[in-house]
Structures are given as structure tokens and as C-alpha cells.
């Protein structure tokens, strides 16, 4: 396990240092996503949403072509058709923005990297072992996640851990170390506790409470909690009424040292995270009053 002070994260020619949260805006090129219900499935609609996200402060745009949970089967070819041309157009429109490809398939990741993606966001914990090799081949970043051993697009059933944070830490750092051994740059690796994937609400809340144990590993931590079910269950809130809970969780996560934040509402997240940054600067005597 990597211990010590946080190290820079370098993606797409940009450097993301500790203390300046990076906002990752979500673009779902799917007709059945849990949150936007297909709002950005159409190519032009997705481009408009990406343009808006960049304008509102997104550092990274995360492009996905398959719904995370249950739904219609999507072949690798169809996933690539949804994501690869879009990434190519996004690269041309926003040359300075980091582009992330949300996929667990090595063959799709390879095409996305060819099209201009700077990061592979694997939310299924290395289900395809060749994904890290693709990241190494194209010299792009890799998100190493934890899904509790679940196969892609499956939900947990009566999942249990002796210590969920310890299990997550061992898994994601192990995947990170494997990625580096395969040739992925250490400064291009991100770890993600992956709230709600292979976890119940208690587990996701515990990960947030103890997130500092993950940031202490030295690997940059990505938090993807936006509008997730654990927030909805905690607040008894519908998907459309989880912004307040999302922002609260983002703020706590930022205070605990997370570096990258995957969100649906970029403007609100950017304001909340910038506030946390200023609070931190004031606390250490750097902000002035």
C-alpha cells in the first residue's frame, strides 16, 4: 500500500494537486440512465450538456455508454458507437478538458483512447483484466474501483463485510499497484471506493465517514456519490430530490481529502467544493480574514 503525502495527478497534460478539487461532469450516452432518463442520449443533446458542464467549471467530462445497473443488454460494438464518435468530437471542441471513458471493457477503452480519452473510468473493479493494459499502452489514466466481487451491471444481495473500508482499501490499492506494474504511470492512477456498488446504504455511509483512511494511502481518491441510492435512502428522497444530500456528502469527502468528484450538477458542485477549499485555506492561516 502506498503511504505518504498526496502526490499530483496528471491527466491529459493537466496536473491536479491536493487542495484543489477536480469536478468530473457526467454525460450518459444511454437511453435509460437512472438519473437523467436519456436526456443526453442524443448526440447533439450530449454535446450541449458537455459544453454547459465545461462552461460551469468541469475539469473532466466522463462519457458512458452503458447504464450501470440492470437494463437492456448493450454489446461492446453498440457501447463504442455511443461513446467513441462523441469523445472524438468532444476532444475537438474542448482540447484542454480531460475526457474520461466510463467503461469496463478493454476493447471499448482502446477505441475511446484512440479517439482522445485521457482516463479510463472502470467502475467494475477490473472485471476485464486487460483494461489496465490498455491504459498502459495508451499512457492514459485509470480509475481503480471496488464492487465487492460483483460482475458488471449486477446489484448486491445481502452483502456483508467484516470491515467495508478495509476491504475497499485492500482492493483498490491492490488494483492500483497492479496497474503500475503493468506500465500505467503512478501519477495517472485514481482509486474509487465506488459507493453503492456491491454495498448497502450503511456501507456507503461508513465509507464517507472514514474516507480519510483511503486518502491516507497517497493515491488520489475519486468520489462518485451524485444522487445515489444511499443518499436517497438516508433522506427518504427521490432521485430528483437528492442535491442537498449530494452536496453535503461531497463537502465531507473534500474535507477528508478526496480529489476528484463525479457529479451531475457541475455548477452546484463547483460552488460547494470551492467553499470547502476556502474554508481549508482559512483554517491553515492562508486565507486571511
Short mmCIF file of C-alpha atoms in Angstrom, two decimals:
data_model
loop_
_atom_site.label_atom_id
_atom_site.label_comp_id
_atom_site.label_asym_id
_atom_site.label_seq_id
_atom_site.Cartn_x
_atom_site.Cartn_y
_atom_site.Cartn_z
CA UNK A 1 0.00 0.00 0.00
CA UNK A 2 1.23 3.47 -0.87
CA UNK A 3 1.64 5.74 2.17
CA UNK A 4 2.68 9.35 2.50
CA UNK A 5 1.80 12.82 1.30
CA UNK A 6 -0.64 13.19 -1.60
CA UNK A 7 1.04 13.19 -5.00
CA UNK A 8 -0.03 15.12 -8.09
CA UNK A 9 -2.49 13.57 -10.50
CA UNK A 10 -1.61 14.18 -14.16
CA UNK A 11 -4.23 13.63 -16.84
CA UNK A 12 -4.34 14.96 -20.38
CA UNK A 13 -1.49 17.37 -19.85
CA UNK A 14 -3.08 18.85 -16.72
CA UNK A 15 -1.95 18.48 -13.14
CA UNK A 16 -4.47 18.20 -10.32
CA UNK A 17 -2.90 18.93 -6.96
CA UNK A 18 -4.22 18.22 -3.49
CA UNK A 19 -6.38 21.04 -2.18
CA UNK A 20 -7.97 21.96 -5.50
CA UNK A 21 -10.89 19.58 -6.13
CA UNK A 22 -11.40 18.41 -9.71
CA UNK A 23 -15.02 18.26 -10.86
CA UNK A 24 -15.99 15.46 -13.24
CA UNK A 25 -19.22 16.13 -15.13
CA UNK A 26 -21.33 13.14 -16.16
CA UNK A 27 -22.54 12.65 -19.73
CA UNK A 28 -24.63 9.49 -20.11
CA UNK A 29 -24.97 8.44 -23.77
CA UNK A 30 -27.65 5.97 -22.71
CA UNK A 31 -31.44 5.94 -23.10
CA UNK A 32 -32.06 4.52 -19.62
CA UNK A 33 -29.67 6.14 -17.12
CA UNK A 34 -31.01 6.18 -13.57
CA UNK A 35 -30.75 9.95 -13.19
CA UNK A 36 -31.39 11.76 -16.48
CA UNK A 37 -33.54 9.07 -18.12
CA UNK A 38 -31.97 9.52 -21.53
CA UNK A 39 -31.73 13.31 -21.62
CA UNK A 40 -28.21 13.16 -23.08
CA UNK A 41 -28.63 10.05 -25.22
CA UNK A 42 -28.95 12.04 -28.44
CA UNK A 43 -25.59 13.18 -29.84
CA UNK A 44 -26.46 16.89 -30.06
CA UNK A 45 -28.07 16.93 -26.63
CA UNK A 46 -24.98 15.31 -25.15
CA UNK A 47 -22.74 17.90 -26.80
CA UNK A 48 -24.83 20.74 -25.42
CA UNK A 49 -24.68 19.22 -21.96
CA UNK A 50 -20.91 18.80 -22.20
CA UNK A 51 -20.45 22.39 -23.38
CA UNK A 52 -22.54 23.59 -20.44
CA UNK A 53 -20.60 21.45 -17.97
CA UNK A 54 -17.29 22.87 -19.17
CA UNK A 55 -18.66 26.41 -19.00
CA UNK A 56 -19.80 25.81 -15.43
CA UNK A 57 -16.46 24.55 -14.20
CA UNK A 58 -16.00 20.89 -15.10
CA UNK A 59 -12.36 19.83 -15.28
CA UNK A 60 -13.21 16.36 -16.55
CA UNK A 61 -16.07 15.06 -18.69
CA UNK A 62 -16.99 11.42 -18.05
CA UNK A 63 -18.68 9.73 -21.02
CA UNK A 64 -20.57 6.49 -20.53
CA UNK A 65 -22.43 4.30 -23.00
CA UNK A 66 -23.96 1.65 -20.72
CA UNK A 67 -26.25 2.07 -17.74
CA UNK A 68 -24.51 0.87 -14.58
CA UNK A 69 -27.42 -1.20 -13.28
CA UNK A 70 -29.93 -3.60 -14.73
CA UNK A 71 -31.26 -2.89 -18.20
CA UNK A 72 -31.16 -3.90 -21.82
CA UNK A 73 -28.02 -5.75 -22.88
CA UNK A 74 -25.57 -3.47 -24.69
CA UNK A 75 -22.91 -5.08 -26.87
CA UNK A 76 -19.36 -3.77 -26.96
CA UNK A 77 -19.97 -2.59 -30.51
CA UNK A 78 -23.03 -0.59 -29.51
CA UNK A 79 -21.24 0.87 -26.49
CA UNK A 80 -18.42 2.02 -28.78
CA UNK A 81 -20.89 3.55 -31.25
CA UNK A 82 -22.39 5.58 -28.42
CA UNK A 83 -19.10 6.81 -26.97
CA UNK A 84 -16.22 6.84 -29.46
CA UNK A 85 -17.52 9.39 -32.04
CA UNK A 86 -18.74 11.57 -29.18
CA UNK A 87 -15.34 11.54 -27.49
CA UNK A 88 -13.68 12.45 -30.80
CA UNK A 89 -16.00 15.43 -31.24
CA UNK A 90 -15.58 16.46 -27.60
CA UNK A 91 -11.79 16.34 -27.99
CA UNK A 92 -12.02 18.70 -30.98
CA UNK A 93 -14.38 21.12 -29.21
CA UNK A 94 -12.59 21.19 -25.85
CA UNK A 95 -8.89 20.41 -26.32
CA UNK A 96 -7.98 21.38 -22.75
CA UNK A 97 -10.64 19.38 -20.94
CA UNK A 98 -9.80 15.95 -19.57
CA UNK A 99 -12.03 13.30 -21.15
CA UNK A 100 -12.91 10.15 -19.25
CA UNK A 101 -14.37 6.99 -20.77
CA UNK A 102 -16.68 5.16 -18.36
CA UNK A 103 -16.30 1.52 -19.44
CA UNK A 104 -15.23 -1.85 -18.04
CA UNK A 105 -14.42 -3.34 -21.45
CA UNK A 106 -10.84 -3.25 -22.73
CA UNK A 107 -11.89 -3.27 -26.39
CA UNK A 108 -14.11 -0.22 -25.89
CA UNK A 109 -11.50 1.54 -23.77
CA UNK A 110 -8.94 1.09 -26.54
CA UNK A 111 -11.20 2.76 -29.10
CA UNK A 112 -12.00 5.58 -26.68
CA UNK A 113 -8.31 6.21 -26.03
CA UNK A 114 -7.69 6.28 -29.78
CA UNK A 115 -10.45 8.91 -30.07
CA UNK A 116 -8.88 11.13 -27.42
CA UNK A 117 -9.88 9.92 -23.95
CA UNK A 118 -7.37 10.73 -21.21
CA UNK A 119 -8.79 8.49 -18.49
CA UNK A 120 -10.50 5.10 -18.28
CA UNK A 121 -13.10 5.08 -15.54
CA UNK A 122 -13.52 1.41 -14.64
CA UNK A 123 -16.36 1.16 -12.12
CA UNK A 124 -16.32 -2.66 -12.06
CA UNK A 125 -13.03 -3.34 -10.30
CA UNK A 126 -11.01 -4.82 -13.13
CA UNK A 127 -13.67 -7.25 -14.36
CA UNK A 128 -11.75 -7.16 -17.64
CA UNK A 129 -8.11 -7.69 -16.60
CA UNK A 130 -6.88 -6.24 -19.90
CA UNK A 131 -8.26 -2.80 -19.09
CA UNK A 132 -5.11 -1.80 -17.19
CA UNK A 133 -3.00 -2.95 -20.13
CA UNK A 134 -4.96 -0.62 -22.41
CA UNK A 135 -4.32 2.29 -20.04
CA UNK A 136 -0.62 1.46 -20.07
CA UNK A 137 -0.49 1.10 -23.87
CA UNK A 138 -2.09 4.49 -24.48
CA UNK A 139 -0.45 6.22 -21.48
CA UNK A 140 -3.81 7.31 -20.07
CA UNK A 141 -5.19 7.33 -16.56
CA UNK A 142 -7.10 4.54 -14.84
CA UNK A 143 -9.71 4.57 -12.09
CA UNK A 144 -9.38 1.52 -9.82
CA UNK A 145 -12.65 0.69 -8.09
CA UNK A 146 -14.35 -1.72 -5.69
CA UNK A 147 -17.51 -3.66 -6.49
CA UNK A 148 -17.43 -6.34 -3.81
CA UNK A 149 -16.75 -9.05 -6.36
CA UNK A 150 -19.88 -8.37 -8.40
CA UNK A 151 -19.96 -8.84 -12.16
CA UNK A 152 -20.77 -5.73 -14.21
CA UNK A 153 -24.36 -4.48 -14.05
CA UNK A 154 -25.44 -6.59 -11.07
CA UNK A 155 -26.76 -5.42 -7.71
CA UNK A 156 -25.68 -6.64 -4.26
CA UNK A 157 -27.87 -9.07 -2.33
CA UNK A 158 -27.43 -9.24 1.44
CA UNK A 159 -23.84 -8.15 1.06
CA UNK A 160 -21.70 -8.23 4.22
CA UNK A 161 -18.17 -7.21 5.15
CA UNK A 162 -16.16 -7.64 8.31
CA UNK A 163 -14.84 -4.12 7.68
CA UNK A 164 -16.01 -2.50 4.44
CA UNK A 165 -13.36 0.23 4.48
CA UNK A 166 -10.55 -2.27 4.95
CA UNK A 167 -11.96 -4.40 2.13
CA UNK A 168 -12.21 -1.40 -0.19
CA UNK A 169 -8.71 -0.18 0.69
CA UNK A 170 -7.13 -3.58 0.04
CA UNK A 171 -8.94 -3.99 -3.28
CA UNK A 172 -8.37 -0.57 -4.80
CA UNK A 173 -4.75 -0.25 -3.71
CA UNK A 174 -4.08 -3.76 -5.00
CA UNK A 175 -5.56 -2.83 -8.38
CA UNK A 176 -3.59 0.42 -8.39
CA UNK A 177 -0.32 -1.39 -7.71
CA UNK A 178 -1.10 -3.96 -10.42
CA UNK A 179 -1.79 -1.14 -12.89
CA UNK A 180 1.58 0.45 -12.17
CA UNK A 181 3.30 -2.92 -12.54
CA UNK A 182 1.68 -3.22 -15.99
CA UNK A 183 3.02 0.19 -17.02
CA UNK A 184 0.36 2.72 -16.04
CA UNK A 185 2.01 5.88 -14.69
CA UNK A 186 1.64 6.15 -10.93
CA UNK A 187 0.59 9.78 -11.42
CA UNK A 188 -2.29 8.60 -13.64
CA UNK A 189 -3.94 6.25 -11.16
CA UNK A 190 -7.07 7.14 -9.18
CA UNK A 191 -8.85 4.99 -6.59
CA UNK A 192 -12.62 4.97 -6.12
CA UNK A 193 -14.46 3.41 -3.14
CA UNK A 194 -17.41 3.11 -5.53
CA UNK A 195 -20.34 3.89 -3.24
CA UNK A 196 -23.40 1.63 -3.71
CA UNK A 197 -21.57 -0.84 -5.98
CA UNK A 198 -21.57 -4.09 -4.03
CA UNK A 199 -22.61 -2.17 -0.93
CA UNK A 200 -25.72 -1.24 1.02
CA UNK A 201 -26.52 2.19 2.46
CA UNK A 202 -24.68 1.51 5.72
CA UNK A 203 -21.53 0.59 3.83
CA UNK A 204 -21.64 3.71 1.65
CA UNK A 205 -22.16 5.94 4.68
CA UNK A 206 -19.29 4.24 6.51
CA UNK A 207 -17.01 4.82 3.54
CA UNK A 208 -17.81 8.52 3.65
CA UNK A 209 -17.26 8.74 7.41
CA UNK A 210 -13.88 7.02 7.12
CA UNK A 211 -12.77 8.32 3.73
CA UNK A 212 -9.58 9.70 5.28
CA UNK A 213 -8.34 6.12 5.58
CA UNK A 214 -8.37 5.92 1.79
CA UNK A 215 -6.88 9.36 1.16
CA UNK A 216 -4.10 8.45 3.59
CA UNK A 217 -2.87 5.81 1.13
CA UNK A 218 -1.49 8.61 -1.04
CA UNK A 219 -3.46 7.58 -4.13
CA UNK A 220 -5.83 10.29 -5.42
CA UNK A 221 -9.39 9.41 -4.42
CA UNK A 222 -12.41 9.83 -6.70
CA UNK A 223 -15.84 10.13 -5.08
CA UNK A 224 -18.88 9.26 -7.20
CA UNK A 225 -21.89 9.79 -4.94
CA UNK A 226 -24.06 12.13 -7.00
CA UNK A 227 -27.77 11.38 -6.42
CA UNK A 228 -27.03 7.77 -5.46
CA UNK A 229 -29.42 5.44 -3.68
CA UNK A 230 -27.64 5.58 -0.32
CA UNK A 231 -28.35 9.31 -0.22
CA UNK A 232 -31.95 8.73 -1.24
CA UNK A 233 -32.45 6.04 1.39
CA UNK A 234 -30.78 8.12 4.10
CA UNK A 235 -33.01 11.13 3.39
CA UNK A 236 -36.05 9.23 2.07
CA UNK A 237 -35.63 11.30 -1.08
CA UNK A 238 -36.47 10.59 -4.70
CA UNK A 239 -33.74 10.72 -7.36
CA UNK A 240 -34.83 14.25 -8.28
CA UNK A 241 -34.57 15.47 -4.67
CA UNK A 242 -31.04 14.42 -3.66
CA UNK A 243 -28.98 17.51 -4.48
CA UNK A 244 -28.70 18.73 -0.88
CA UNK A 245 -27.58 15.29 0.30
CA UNK A 246 -25.16 15.04 -2.60
CA UNK A 247 -23.54 18.39 -1.83
CA UNK A 248 -23.25 17.56 1.87
CA UNK A 249 -21.52 14.28 1.03
CA UNK A 250 -19.21 16.00 -1.45
CA UNK A 251 -18.23 18.58 1.16
CA UNK A 252 -17.42 15.95 3.78
CA UNK A 253 -15.45 13.97 1.20
CA UNK A 254 -13.48 17.02 0.14
CA UNK A 255 -12.66 17.84 3.75
CA UNK A 256 -11.41 14.26 4.17
CA UNK A 257 -9.07 14.70 1.21
CA UNK A 258 -10.83 13.36 -1.88
CA UNK A 259 -9.52 14.90 -5.11
CA UNK A 260 -11.98 14.11 -7.92
CA UNK A 261 -15.77 14.40 -7.72
CA UNK A 262 -18.09 12.82 -10.30
CA UNK A 263 -21.34 14.83 -10.40
CA UNK A 264 -24.48 15.57 -12.39
CA UNK A 265 -24.86 19.22 -11.31
CA UNK A 266 -21.47 20.73 -12.09
CA UNK A 267 -22.28 24.32 -11.10
CA UNK A 268 -23.60 23.41 -7.65
CA UNK A 269 -20.73 21.01 -7.00
CA UNK A 270 -18.13 23.55 -8.11
CA UNK A 271 -19.52 26.18 -5.70
CA UNK A 272 -19.71 23.73 -2.79
CA UNK A 273 -16.20 22.39 -3.35
CA UNK A 274 -14.71 25.86 -3.81
CA UNK A 275 -16.26 26.79 -0.47
CA UNK A 276 -14.59 23.82 1.20
CA UNK A 277 -11.29 24.84 -0.36
CA UNK A 278 -11.58 28.36 1.05
CA UNK A 279 -12.55 27.02 4.46
CA UNK A 280 -9.46 24.85 4.44
CA UNK A 281 -7.24 27.76 3.43
CA UNK A 282 -8.65 29.89 6.24
CA UNK A 283 -8.17 27.13 8.79
CA UNK A 284 -4.49 26.82 7.94
CA UNK A 285 -4.00 30.56 8.11
CA UNK A 286 -3.52 31.03 4.39
CA UNK A 287 -6.82 32.63 3.55
CA UNK A 288 -6.84 35.72 5.69
CA UNK A 289 -9.96 37.30 7.22
#
